[in-house]
Each structure stands twice: as structure tokens, then as C-alpha cells.
mmCIF file of C-alpha atoms (C1' of nucleotides) in Angstrom:
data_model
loop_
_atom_site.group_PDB
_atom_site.id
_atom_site.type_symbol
_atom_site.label_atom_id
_atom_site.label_comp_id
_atom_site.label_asym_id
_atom_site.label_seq_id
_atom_site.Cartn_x
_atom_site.Cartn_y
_atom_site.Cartn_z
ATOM 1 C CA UNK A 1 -87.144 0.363 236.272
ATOM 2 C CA UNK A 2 -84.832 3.741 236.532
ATOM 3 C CA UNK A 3 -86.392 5.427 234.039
ATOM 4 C CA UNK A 4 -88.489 7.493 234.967
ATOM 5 C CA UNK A 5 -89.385 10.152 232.535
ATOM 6 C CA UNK A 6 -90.363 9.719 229.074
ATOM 7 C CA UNK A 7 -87.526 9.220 226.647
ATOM 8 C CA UNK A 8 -86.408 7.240 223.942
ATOM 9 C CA UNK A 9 -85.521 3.989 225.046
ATOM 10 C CA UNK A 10 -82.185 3.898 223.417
ATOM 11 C CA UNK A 11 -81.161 7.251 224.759
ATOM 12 C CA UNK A 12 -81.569 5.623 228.102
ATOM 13 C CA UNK A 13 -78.312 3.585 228.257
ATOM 14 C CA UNK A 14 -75.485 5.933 228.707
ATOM 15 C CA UNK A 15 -72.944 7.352 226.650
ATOM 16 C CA UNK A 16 -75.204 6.828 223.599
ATOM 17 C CA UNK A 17 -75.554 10.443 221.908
ATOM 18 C CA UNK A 18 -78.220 12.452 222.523
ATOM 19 C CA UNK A 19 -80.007 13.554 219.399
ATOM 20 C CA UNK A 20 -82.952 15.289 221.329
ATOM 21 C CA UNK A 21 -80.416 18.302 222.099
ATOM 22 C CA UNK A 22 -81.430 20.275 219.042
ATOM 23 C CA UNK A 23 -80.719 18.939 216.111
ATOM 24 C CA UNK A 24 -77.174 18.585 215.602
ATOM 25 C CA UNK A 25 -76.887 17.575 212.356
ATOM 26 C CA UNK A 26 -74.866 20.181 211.058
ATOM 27 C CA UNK A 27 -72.586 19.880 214.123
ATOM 28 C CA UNK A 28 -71.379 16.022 212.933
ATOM 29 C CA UNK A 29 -69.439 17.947 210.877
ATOM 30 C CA UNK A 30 -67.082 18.875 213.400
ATOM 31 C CA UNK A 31 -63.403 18.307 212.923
ATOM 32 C CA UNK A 32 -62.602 15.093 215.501
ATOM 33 C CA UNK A 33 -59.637 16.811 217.709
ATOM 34 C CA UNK A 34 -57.447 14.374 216.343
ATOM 35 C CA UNK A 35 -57.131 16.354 212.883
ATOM 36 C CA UNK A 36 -56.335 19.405 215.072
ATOM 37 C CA UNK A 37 -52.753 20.567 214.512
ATOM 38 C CA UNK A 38 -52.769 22.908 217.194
ATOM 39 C CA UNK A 39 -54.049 19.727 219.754
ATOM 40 C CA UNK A 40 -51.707 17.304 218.243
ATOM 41 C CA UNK A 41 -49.033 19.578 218.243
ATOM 42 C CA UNK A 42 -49.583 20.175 222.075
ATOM 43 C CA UNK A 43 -50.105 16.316 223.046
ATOM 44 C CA UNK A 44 -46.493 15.721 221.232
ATOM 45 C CA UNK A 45 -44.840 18.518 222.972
ATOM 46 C CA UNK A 46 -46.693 17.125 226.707
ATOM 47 C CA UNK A 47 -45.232 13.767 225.616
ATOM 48 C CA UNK A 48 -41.629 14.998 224.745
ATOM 49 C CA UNK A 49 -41.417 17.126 227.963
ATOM 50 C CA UNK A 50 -42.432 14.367 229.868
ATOM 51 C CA UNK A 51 -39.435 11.972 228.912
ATOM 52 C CA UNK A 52 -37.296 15.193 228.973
ATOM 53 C CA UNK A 53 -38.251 15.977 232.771
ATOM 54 C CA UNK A 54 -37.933 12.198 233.409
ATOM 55 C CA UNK A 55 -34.600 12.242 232.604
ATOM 56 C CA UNK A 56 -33.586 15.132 233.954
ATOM 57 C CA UNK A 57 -35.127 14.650 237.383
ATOM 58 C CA UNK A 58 -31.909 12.946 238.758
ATOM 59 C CA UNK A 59 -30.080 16.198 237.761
ATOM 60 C CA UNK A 60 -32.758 18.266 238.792
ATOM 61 C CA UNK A 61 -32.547 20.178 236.069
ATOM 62 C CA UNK A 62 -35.505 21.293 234.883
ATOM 63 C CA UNK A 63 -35.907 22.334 230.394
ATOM 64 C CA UNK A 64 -35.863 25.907 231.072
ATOM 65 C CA UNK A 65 -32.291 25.596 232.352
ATOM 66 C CA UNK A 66 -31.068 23.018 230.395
ATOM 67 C CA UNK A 67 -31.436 25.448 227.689
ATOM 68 C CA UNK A 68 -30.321 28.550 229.129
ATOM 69 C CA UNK A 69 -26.979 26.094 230.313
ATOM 70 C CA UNK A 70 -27.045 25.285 226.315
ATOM 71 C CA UNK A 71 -26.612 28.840 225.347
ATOM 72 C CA UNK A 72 -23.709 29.922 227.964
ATOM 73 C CA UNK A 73 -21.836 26.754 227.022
ATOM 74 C CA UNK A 74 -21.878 27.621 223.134
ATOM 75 C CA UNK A 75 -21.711 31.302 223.594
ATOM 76 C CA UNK A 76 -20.208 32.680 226.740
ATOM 77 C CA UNK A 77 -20.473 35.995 227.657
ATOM 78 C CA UNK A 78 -23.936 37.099 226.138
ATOM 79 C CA UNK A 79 -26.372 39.601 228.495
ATOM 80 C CA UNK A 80 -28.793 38.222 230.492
ATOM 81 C CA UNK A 81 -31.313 39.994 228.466
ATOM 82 C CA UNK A 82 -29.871 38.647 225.121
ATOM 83 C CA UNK A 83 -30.491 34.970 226.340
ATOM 84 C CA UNK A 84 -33.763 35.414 227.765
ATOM 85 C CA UNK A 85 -34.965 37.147 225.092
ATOM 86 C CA UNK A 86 -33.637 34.650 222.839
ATOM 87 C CA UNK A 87 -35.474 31.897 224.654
ATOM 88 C CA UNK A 88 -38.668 33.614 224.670
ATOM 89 C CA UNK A 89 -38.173 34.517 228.674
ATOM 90 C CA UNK A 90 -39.157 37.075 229.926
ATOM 91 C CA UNK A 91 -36.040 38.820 231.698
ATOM 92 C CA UNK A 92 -38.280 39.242 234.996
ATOM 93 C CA UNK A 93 -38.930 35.557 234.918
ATOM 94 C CA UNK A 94 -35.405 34.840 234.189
ATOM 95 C CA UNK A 95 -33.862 36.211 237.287
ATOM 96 C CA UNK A 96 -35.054 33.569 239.257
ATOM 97 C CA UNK A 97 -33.954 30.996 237.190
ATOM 98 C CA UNK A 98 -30.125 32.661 236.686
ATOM 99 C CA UNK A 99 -30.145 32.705 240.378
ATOM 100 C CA UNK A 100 -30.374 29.012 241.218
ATOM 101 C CA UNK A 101 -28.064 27.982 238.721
ATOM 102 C CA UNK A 102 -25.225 30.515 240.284
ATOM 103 C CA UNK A 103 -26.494 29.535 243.951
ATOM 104 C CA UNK A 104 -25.702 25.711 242.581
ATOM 105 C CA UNK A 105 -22.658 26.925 241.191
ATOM 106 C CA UNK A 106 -23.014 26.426 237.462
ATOM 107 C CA UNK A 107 -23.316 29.428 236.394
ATOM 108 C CA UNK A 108 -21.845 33.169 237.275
ATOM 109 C CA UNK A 109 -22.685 36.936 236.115
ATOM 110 C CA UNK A 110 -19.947 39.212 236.011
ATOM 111 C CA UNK A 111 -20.160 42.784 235.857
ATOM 112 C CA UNK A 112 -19.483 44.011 232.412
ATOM 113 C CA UNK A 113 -16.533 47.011 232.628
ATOM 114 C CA UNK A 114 -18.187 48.665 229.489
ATOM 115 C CA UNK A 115 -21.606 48.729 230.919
ATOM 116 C CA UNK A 116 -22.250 48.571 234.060
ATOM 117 C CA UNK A 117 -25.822 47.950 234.063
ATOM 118 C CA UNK A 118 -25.312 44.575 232.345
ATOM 119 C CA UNK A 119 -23.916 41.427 233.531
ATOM 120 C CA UNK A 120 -22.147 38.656 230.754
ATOM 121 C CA UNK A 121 -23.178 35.461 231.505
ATOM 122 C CA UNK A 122 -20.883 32.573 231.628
ATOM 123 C CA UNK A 123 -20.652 28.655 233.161
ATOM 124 C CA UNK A 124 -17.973 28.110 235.868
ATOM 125 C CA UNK A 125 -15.767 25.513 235.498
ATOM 126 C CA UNK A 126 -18.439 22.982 237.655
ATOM 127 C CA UNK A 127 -20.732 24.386 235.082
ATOM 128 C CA UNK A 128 -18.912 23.339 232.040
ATOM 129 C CA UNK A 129 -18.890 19.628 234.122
ATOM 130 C CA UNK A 130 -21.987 19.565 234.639
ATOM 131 C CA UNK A 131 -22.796 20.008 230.987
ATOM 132 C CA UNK A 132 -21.180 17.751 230.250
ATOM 133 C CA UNK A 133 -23.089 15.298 231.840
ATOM 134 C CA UNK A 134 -26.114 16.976 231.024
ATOM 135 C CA UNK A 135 -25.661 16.468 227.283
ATOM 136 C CA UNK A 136 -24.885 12.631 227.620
ATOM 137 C CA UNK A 137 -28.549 12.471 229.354
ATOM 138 C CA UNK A 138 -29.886 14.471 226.596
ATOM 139 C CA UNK A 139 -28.248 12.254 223.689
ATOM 140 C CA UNK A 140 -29.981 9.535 225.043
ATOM 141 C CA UNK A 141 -33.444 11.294 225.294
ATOM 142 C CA UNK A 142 -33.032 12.471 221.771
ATOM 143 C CA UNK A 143 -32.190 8.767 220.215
ATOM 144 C CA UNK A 144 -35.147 7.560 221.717
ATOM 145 C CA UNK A 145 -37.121 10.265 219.850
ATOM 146 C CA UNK A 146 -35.213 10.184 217.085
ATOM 147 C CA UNK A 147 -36.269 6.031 217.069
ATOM 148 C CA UNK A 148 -39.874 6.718 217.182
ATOM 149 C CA UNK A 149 -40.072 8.496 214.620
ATOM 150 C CA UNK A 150 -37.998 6.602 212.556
ATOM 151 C CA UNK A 151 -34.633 8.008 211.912
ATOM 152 C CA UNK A 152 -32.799 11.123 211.225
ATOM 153 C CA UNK A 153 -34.328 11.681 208.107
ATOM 154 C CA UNK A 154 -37.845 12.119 210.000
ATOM 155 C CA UNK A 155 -36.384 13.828 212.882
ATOM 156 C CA UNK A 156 -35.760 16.591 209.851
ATOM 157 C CA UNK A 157 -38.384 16.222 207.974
ATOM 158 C CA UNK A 158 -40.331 17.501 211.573
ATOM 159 C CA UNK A 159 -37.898 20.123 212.067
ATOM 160 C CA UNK A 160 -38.792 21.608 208.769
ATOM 161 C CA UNK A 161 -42.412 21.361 209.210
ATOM 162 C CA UNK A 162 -42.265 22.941 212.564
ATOM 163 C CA UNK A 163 -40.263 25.492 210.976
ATOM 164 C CA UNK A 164 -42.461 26.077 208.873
ATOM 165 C CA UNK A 165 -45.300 27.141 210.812
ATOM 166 C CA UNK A 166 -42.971 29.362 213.297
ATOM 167 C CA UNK A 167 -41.306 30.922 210.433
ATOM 168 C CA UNK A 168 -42.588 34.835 210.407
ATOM 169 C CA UNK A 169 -43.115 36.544 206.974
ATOM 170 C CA UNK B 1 -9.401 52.916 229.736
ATOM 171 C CA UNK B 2 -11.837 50.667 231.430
ATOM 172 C CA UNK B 3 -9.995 47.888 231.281
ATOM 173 C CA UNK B 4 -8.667 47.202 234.776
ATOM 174 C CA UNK B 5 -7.517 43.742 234.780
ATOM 175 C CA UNK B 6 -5.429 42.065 232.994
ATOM 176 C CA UNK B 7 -7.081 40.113 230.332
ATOM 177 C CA UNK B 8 -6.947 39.284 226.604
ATOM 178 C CA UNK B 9 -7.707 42.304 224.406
ATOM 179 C CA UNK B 10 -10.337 40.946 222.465
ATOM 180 C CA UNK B 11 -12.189 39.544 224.842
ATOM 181 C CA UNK B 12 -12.525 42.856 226.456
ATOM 182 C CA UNK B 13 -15.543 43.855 223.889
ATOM 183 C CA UNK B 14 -18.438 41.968 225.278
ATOM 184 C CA UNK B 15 -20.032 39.359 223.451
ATOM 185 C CA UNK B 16 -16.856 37.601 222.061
ATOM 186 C CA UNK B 17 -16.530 34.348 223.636
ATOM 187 C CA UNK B 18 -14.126 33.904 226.484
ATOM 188 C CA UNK B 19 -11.891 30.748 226.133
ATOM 189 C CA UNK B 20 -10.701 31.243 229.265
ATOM 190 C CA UNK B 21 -12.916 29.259 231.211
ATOM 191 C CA UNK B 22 -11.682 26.098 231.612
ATOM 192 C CA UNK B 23 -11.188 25.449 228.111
ATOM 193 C CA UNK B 24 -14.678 24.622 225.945
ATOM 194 C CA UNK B 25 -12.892 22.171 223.422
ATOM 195 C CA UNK B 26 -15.439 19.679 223.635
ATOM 196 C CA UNK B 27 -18.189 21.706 224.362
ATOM 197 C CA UNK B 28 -18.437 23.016 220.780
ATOM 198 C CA UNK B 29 -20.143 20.187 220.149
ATOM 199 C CA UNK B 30 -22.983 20.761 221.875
ATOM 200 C CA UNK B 31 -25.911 20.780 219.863
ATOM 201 C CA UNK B 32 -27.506 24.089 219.064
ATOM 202 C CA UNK B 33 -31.061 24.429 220.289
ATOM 203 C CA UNK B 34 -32.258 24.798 217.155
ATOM 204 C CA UNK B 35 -31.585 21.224 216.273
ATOM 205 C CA UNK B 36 -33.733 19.909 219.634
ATOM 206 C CA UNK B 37 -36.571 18.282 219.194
ATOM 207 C CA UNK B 38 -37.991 19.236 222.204
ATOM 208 C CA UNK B 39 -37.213 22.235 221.903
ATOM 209 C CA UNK B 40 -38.659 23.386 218.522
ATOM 210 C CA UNK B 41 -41.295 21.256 219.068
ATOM 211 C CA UNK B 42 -42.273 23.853 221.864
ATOM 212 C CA UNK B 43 -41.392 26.739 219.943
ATOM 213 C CA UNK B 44 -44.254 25.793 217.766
ATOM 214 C CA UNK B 45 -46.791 24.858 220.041
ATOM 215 C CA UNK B 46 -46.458 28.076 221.466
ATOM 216 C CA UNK B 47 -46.531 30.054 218.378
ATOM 217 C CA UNK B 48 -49.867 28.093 217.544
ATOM 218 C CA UNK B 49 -51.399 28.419 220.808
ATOM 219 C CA UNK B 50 -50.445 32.108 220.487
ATOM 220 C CA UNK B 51 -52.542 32.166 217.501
ATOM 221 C CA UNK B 52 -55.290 30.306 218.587
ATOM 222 C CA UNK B 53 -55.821 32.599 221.581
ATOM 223 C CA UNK B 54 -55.307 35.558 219.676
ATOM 224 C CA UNK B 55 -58.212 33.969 217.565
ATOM 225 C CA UNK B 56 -60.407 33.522 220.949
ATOM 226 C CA UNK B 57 -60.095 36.344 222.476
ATOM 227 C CA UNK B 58 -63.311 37.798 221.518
ATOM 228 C CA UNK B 59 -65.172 34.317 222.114
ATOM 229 C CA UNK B 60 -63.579 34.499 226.009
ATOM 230 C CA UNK B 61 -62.654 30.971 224.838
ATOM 231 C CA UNK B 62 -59.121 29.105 226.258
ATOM 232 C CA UNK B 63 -58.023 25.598 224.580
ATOM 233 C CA UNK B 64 -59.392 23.648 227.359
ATOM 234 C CA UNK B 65 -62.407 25.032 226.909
ATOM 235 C CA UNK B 66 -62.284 24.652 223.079
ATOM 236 C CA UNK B 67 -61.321 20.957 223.746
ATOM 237 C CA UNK B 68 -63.911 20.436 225.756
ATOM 238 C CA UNK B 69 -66.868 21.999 224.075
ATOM 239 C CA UNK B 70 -65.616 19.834 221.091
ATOM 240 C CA UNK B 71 -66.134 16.484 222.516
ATOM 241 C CA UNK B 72 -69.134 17.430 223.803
ATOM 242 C CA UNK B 73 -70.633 18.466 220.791
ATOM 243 C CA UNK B 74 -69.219 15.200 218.736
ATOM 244 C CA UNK B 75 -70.221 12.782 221.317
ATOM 245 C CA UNK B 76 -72.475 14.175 224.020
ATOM 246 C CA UNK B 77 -73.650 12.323 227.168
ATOM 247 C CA UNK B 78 -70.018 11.118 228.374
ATOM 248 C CA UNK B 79 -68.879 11.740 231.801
ATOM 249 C CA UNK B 80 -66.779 14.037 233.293
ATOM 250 C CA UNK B 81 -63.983 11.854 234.035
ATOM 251 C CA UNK B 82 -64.573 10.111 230.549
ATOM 252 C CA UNK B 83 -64.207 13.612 228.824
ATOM 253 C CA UNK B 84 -61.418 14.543 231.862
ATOM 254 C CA UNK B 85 -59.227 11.680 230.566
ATOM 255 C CA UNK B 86 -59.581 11.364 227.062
ATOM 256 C CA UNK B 87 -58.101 15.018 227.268
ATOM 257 C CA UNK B 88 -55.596 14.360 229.302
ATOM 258 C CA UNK B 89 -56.960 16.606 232.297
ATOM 259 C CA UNK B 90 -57.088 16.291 236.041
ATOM 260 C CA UNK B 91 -60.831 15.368 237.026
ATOM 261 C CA UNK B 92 -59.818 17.588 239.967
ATOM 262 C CA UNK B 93 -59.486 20.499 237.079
ATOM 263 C CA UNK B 94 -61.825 19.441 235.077
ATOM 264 C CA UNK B 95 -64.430 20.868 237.363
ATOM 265 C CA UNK B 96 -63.691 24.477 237.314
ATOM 266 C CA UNK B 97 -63.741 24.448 234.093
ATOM 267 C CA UNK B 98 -67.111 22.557 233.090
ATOM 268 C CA UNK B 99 -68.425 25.165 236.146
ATOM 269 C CA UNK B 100 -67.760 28.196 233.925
ATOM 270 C CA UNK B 101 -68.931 26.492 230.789
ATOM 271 C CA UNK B 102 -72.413 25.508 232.718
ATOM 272 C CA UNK B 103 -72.310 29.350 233.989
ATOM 273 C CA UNK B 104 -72.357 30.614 230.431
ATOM 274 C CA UNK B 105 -75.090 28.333 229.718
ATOM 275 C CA UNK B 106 -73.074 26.679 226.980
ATOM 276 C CA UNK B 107 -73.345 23.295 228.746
ATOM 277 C CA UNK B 108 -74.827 21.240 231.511
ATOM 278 C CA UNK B 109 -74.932 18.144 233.601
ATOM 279 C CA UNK B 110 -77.434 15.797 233.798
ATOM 280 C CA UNK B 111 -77.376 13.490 236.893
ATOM 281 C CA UNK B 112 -77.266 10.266 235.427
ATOM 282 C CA UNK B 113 -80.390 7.858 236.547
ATOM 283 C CA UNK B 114 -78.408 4.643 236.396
ATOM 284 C CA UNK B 115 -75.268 5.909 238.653
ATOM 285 C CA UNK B 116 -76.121 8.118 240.831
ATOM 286 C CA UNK B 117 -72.883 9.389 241.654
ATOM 287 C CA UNK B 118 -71.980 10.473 237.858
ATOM 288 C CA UNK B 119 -72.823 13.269 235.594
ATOM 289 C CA UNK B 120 -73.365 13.455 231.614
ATOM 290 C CA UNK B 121 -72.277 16.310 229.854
ATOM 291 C CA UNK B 122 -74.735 18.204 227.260
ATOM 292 C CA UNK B 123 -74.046 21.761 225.219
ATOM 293 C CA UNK B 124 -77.382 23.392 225.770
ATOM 294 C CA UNK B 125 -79.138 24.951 222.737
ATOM 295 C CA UNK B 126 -77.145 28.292 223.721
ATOM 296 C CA UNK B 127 -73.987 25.689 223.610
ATOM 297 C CA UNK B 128 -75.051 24.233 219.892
ATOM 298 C CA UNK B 129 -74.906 27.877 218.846
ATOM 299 C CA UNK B 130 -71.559 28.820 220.259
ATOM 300 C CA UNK B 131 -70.269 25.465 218.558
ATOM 301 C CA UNK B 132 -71.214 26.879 215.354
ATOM 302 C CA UNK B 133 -69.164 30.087 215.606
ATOM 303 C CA UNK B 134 -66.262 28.933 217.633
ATOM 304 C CA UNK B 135 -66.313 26.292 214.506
ATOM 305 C CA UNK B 136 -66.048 28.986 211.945
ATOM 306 C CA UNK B 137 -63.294 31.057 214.233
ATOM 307 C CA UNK B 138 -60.955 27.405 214.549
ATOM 308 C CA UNK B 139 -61.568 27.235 210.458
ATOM 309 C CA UNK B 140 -60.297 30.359 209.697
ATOM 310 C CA UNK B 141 -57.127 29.604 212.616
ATOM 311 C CA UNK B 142 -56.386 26.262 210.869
ATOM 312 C CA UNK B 143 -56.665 27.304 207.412
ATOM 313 C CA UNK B 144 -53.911 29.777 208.443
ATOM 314 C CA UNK B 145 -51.878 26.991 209.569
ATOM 315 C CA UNK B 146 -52.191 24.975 207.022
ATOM 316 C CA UNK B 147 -50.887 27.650 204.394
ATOM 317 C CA UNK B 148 -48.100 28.221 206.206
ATOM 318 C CA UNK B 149 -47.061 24.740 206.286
ATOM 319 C CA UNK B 150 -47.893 24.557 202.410
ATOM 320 C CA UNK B 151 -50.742 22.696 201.862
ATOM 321 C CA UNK B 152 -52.855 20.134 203.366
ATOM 322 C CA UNK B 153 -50.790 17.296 202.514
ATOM 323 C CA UNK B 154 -47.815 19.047 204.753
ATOM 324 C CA UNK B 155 -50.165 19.110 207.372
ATOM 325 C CA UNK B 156 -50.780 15.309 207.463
ATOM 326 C CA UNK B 157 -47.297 14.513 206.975
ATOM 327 C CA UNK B 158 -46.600 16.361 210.424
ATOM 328 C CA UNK B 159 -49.577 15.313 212.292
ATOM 329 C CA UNK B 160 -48.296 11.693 211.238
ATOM 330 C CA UNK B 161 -45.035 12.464 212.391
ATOM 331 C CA UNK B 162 -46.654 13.903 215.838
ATOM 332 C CA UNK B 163 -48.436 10.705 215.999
ATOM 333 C CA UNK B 164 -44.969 8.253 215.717
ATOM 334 C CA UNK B 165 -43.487 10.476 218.898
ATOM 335 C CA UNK B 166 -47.082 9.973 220.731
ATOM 336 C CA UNK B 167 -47.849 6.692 220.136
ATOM 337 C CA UNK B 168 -47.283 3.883 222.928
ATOM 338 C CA UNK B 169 -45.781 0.554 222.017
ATOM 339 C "C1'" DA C 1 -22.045 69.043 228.588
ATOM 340 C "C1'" DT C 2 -26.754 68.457 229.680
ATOM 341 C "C1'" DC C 3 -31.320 66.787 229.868
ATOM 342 C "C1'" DG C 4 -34.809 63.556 228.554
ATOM 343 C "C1'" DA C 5 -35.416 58.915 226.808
ATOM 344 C "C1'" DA C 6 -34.214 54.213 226.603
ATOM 345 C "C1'" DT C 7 -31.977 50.011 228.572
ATOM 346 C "C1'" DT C 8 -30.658 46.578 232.233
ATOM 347 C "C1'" DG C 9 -31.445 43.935 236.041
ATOM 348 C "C1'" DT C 10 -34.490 43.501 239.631
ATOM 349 C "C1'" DT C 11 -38.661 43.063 242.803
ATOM 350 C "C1'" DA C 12 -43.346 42.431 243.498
ATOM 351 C "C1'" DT C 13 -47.726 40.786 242.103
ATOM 352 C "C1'" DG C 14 -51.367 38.353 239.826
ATOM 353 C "C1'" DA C 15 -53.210 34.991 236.575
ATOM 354 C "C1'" DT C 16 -53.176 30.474 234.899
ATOM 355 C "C1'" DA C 17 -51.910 25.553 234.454
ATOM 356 C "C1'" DC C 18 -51.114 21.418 236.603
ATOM 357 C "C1'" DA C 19 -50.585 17.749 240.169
ATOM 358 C "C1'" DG C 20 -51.655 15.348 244.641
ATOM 359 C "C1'" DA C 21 -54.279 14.334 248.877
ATOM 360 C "C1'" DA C 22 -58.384 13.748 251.079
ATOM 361 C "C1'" DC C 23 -63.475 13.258 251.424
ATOM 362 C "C1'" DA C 24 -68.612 12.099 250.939
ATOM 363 C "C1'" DA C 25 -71.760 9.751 248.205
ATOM 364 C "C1'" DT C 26 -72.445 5.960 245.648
ATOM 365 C "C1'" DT C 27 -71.581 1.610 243.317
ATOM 366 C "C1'" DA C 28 -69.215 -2.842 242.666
ATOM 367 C "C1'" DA C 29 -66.936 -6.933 244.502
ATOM 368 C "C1'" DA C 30 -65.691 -10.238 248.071
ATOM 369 C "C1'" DT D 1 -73.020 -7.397 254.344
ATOM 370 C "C1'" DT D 2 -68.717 -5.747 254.727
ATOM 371 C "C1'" DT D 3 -64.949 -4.040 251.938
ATOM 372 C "C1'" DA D 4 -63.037 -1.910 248.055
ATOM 373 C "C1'" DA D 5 -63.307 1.078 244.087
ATOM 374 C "C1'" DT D 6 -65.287 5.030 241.524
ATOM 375 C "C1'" DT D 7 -67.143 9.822 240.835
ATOM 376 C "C1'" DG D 8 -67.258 14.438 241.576
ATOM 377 C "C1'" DT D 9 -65.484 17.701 244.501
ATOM 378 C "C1'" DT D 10 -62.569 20.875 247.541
ATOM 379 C "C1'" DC D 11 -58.230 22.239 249.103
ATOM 380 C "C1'" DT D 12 -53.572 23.016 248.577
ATOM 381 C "C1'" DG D 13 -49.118 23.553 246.660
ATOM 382 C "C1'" DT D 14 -46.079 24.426 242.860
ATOM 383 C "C1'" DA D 15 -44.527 25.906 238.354
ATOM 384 C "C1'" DT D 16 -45.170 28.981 234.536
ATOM 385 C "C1'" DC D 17 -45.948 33.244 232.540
ATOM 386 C "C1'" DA D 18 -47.077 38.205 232.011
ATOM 387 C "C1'" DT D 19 -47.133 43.083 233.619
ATOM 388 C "C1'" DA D 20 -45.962 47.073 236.194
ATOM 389 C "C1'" DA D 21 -42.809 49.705 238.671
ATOM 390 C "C1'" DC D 22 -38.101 51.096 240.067
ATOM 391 C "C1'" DA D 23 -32.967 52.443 240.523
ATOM 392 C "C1'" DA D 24 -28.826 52.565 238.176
ATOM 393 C "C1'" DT D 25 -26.824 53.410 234.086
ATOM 394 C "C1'" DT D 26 -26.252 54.559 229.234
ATOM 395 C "C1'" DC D 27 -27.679 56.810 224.949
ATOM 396 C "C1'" DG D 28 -29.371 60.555 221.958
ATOM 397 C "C1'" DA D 29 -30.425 65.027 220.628
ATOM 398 C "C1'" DT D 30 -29.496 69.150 221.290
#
DNA sequence: ATCGAATTGTTATGATACAGAACAATTAAA
DNA sequence: TTTAATTGTTCTGTATCATAACAATTCGAT
């Protein structure tokens, strides 16, 4: 009673494929996205992000500067440009970031006396606190990660892989 | 000489770490970055993405679009939210982007006769035909991938491990 | 010692990705 | 039939990311 043009009668229920598009016969050979490294990798990484932010949004502390807090805490000191660059920021994008975490009082620059273009980054001592706290949060994020995928042993077995494909040679 | 206050000698040259801060005893226990999940995990997506634009460039084709164009070609006549959702995008986004793909005349929608209020998605001929070489381009990206990871059996072994953080139970 | 080149932090700007609210048209449910 | 839900859409806001330009400073080659 709806249809009105001439068609296939199958065809006419929805979300049955099409075959009238041109013949795309060759195209059934197309890779489903779920064989797609590149996709899967990217849903994983949405999925991990998402129970990182999750956890983090109490300490509103967003991944970005958990990790840039990582790096001061293990290695104090270090240019601004040495830990952006190291993080794959880009220092214009990381000015921003710096500033927040010394407006929240976590973090300070100090004016290097050997070059005074530079500043050496370091955590105050509400900083060094605060990470403190943040890596408690984070230990429980990573067990629950480290559970799904079923134990240390796995948890390296991905790290290699994703080593792996970052690795440049 | 450029030393004005006082301070340990050592940690005048830049880059050593300062124990002075409030000391970091504990701290050195933080966990490099390097052994994050999270983290590496978006180390590589980004690296892969990298690649896969890199690879697109001369197509003018993003991910999204790649994603998109895939599903329709595997399993055309689905919806826009359908499509929307199974990719994990915003409906609300989802039509800018089927607007450009319609524009290039890679795709259309169809009003569907038995809900008026819904669209199917269709690649046009011109759509079939782009399928075909952005098919060849992705080959050539993923067999790339897969090298570097050693082999197609190291490439299921990490999309299985992807799959264990992904999966909901 | 000087002059040109490179570095450092910074600002400004634009592109893109992503999420939420609201709305009209339409369909489904009560 | 009235009410509620769905579909596609627009609008808006925010976060992310890249690029260019700039002043202050340092480095390098003469």
C-alpha cells in the first residue's frame, strides 16, 4: 500500500541491502570495520579515556595534566619545552595548560639563572599532595584495566604490541 | 657567577632534579608514563591515525568519513541514526558529515516510504567507485601496520586484546 | 666582540572534534 | 485522540590541535 514505484518486493522492507545500486559484488569484499586496527585501536583508546576522565572528574583533572603532573613529579626541573615536546604538545598549546595548574597551585616555573629565556618546571609542595592523591585514583583505574584484560601478563603483552607499531625505524 | 642564591651546587645546572621540594621519597614510585595503559594506548592511536591521514590526504578523506562510507557500502539502506550509533557518533554530527559526502556525490538519502520522518543511506555509483580506491589506499595503510607489528597473527592477538578492554560485561 | 640565526615562552587565530539543548515533523503508545 | 517517543536537524559551547608571528635571549660563525 506504500509502495509506490516499481521495485523488488523484498527491497521494500527496510534495512534489507540494496543490490540494485550497481552491482556490488566486488564490494562484499570489504574488510567489516571490526578487523580495522586503526578503528579498534581508536574505540579502545575512547573507552580507556572515558573511565580515565570518569575518575578524574572529582579532581578535575583532566589526562593532559595528569601527565604533564607525572613528568614534574619524576623529573623536576625539565623546560617547559622539554615536557611538551615529550608529550607530543605543542609548546603553544601547553601554555595554557601550565597556567592552570600554577593558578591552582600545583605547579610553579621558575626562571632559570643560566638561561633566562627558559623556565624549569617543578610541583609545589600542594603539588607533590596532590599527586599523591592523584596516583591512588589512577591505581585503581589501571587494576580495572589491567582485570579486563586479564592480568599483568596481558597488560604487557599490549604494551609490546602497541610498541610495536609506534616504534620508528 | 650566576648563581645568586644560595643553593646546592649541583642543582645549579638545570635539569638535575631538585630534592629540595618537599622531599619526593615516595614519589619515585610513580609510574613512568611509559608503563600507562592509557597512555600508550593513545600514543598509538595517534601514530596510526597519523598514518591513515597521511594516506588520505589525496582522497580529501577523514576517518569519519572512511567509517562511514564503509558501512554504507557493506550494508546499505540503514539510517542515519542506525549508522550514527553503531559508530559511536552524535546524530547531531552525523549530519554535516553525510552533507559533504551527498555533496561529493559519493552518497545519498532516500526518504524512506514506510517512515516518513527517516532517511536510508546509499553510495551512489560515483560512491561504489570511490569505495574501490579508498579500499586499495586502507590496504596498502594496513598492510603497513601489520608488518610493523610482525605479522598477521600479531595483529589479531592485539585486536583481541583491544576487544577484552572494550567489551561490556 | 659582533652580527645573523636559532631557541624559548607567549599570544592570537583558525580548524576540527565532540557533546547537549531545543525544535518540527512524524510515528507509536496510552 | 491525546500523549509520548523518535528522526533529522540547527544552534551553541567547549576542548583539542596546529600554525604563524613576536620579543627576549642565547648561540654560532666569523
Amino acid at each position: 500500500m506504500s509502495d509506490v514505484k516499481t521495485r523488488p518486493p523484498e527491497a521494500a522492507k527496510r534495512g534489507r541491502p540494496r543490490l540494485d545500486e550497481l552491482t556490488t559484488s566486488d564490494l562484499e569484499s570489504i574488510p567489516a570495520l571490526e578487523t580495522i586496527i586503526g578503528y579498534r585501536l581508536r574505540r579502545a583508546q575512547l573507552y580507556v579515556f572515558q573511565d580515565f576522565i570518569e575518575s578524574f572528574t572529582r579532581m578535575k583533572l583532566r589526562p593532559a595534566e595528569f601527565s604533564v603532573l607525572s613528568v614534574m613529579a619524576r623529573r623536576p626541573g625539565l623546560k617547559q619545552t622539554e615536557i611538551a615536546e615529550e608529550l607530543g604538545i605543542k609548546r603553544a598549546n601547553f601554555v595554557a595548560l601550565m597556567d592552570s595548574l600554577e593558578r591552582r597551585g600545583l605547579a610553579e616555573r621558575r626562571k632559570a639563572d643560566t638561561d633566562k629565556r627558559s623556565h624549569s618546571l617543578h610541583l609545589t609542595p600542594e603539588g607533590v599532595k596532590f599527586v599523591r592523591k592523584m596516583m591512588a585514583v589512577w591505581t585503581a583505574h589501571e587494576e580495572r584495566l589491567v582485570e579486563k584484560l586479564g592480568g599483568p601478563e596481558e597488560r604487557d603483552r599490549l604494551i609490546e604490541l602497541l610498541d610495536r607499531i609506534v616504534a620508528r625505524d
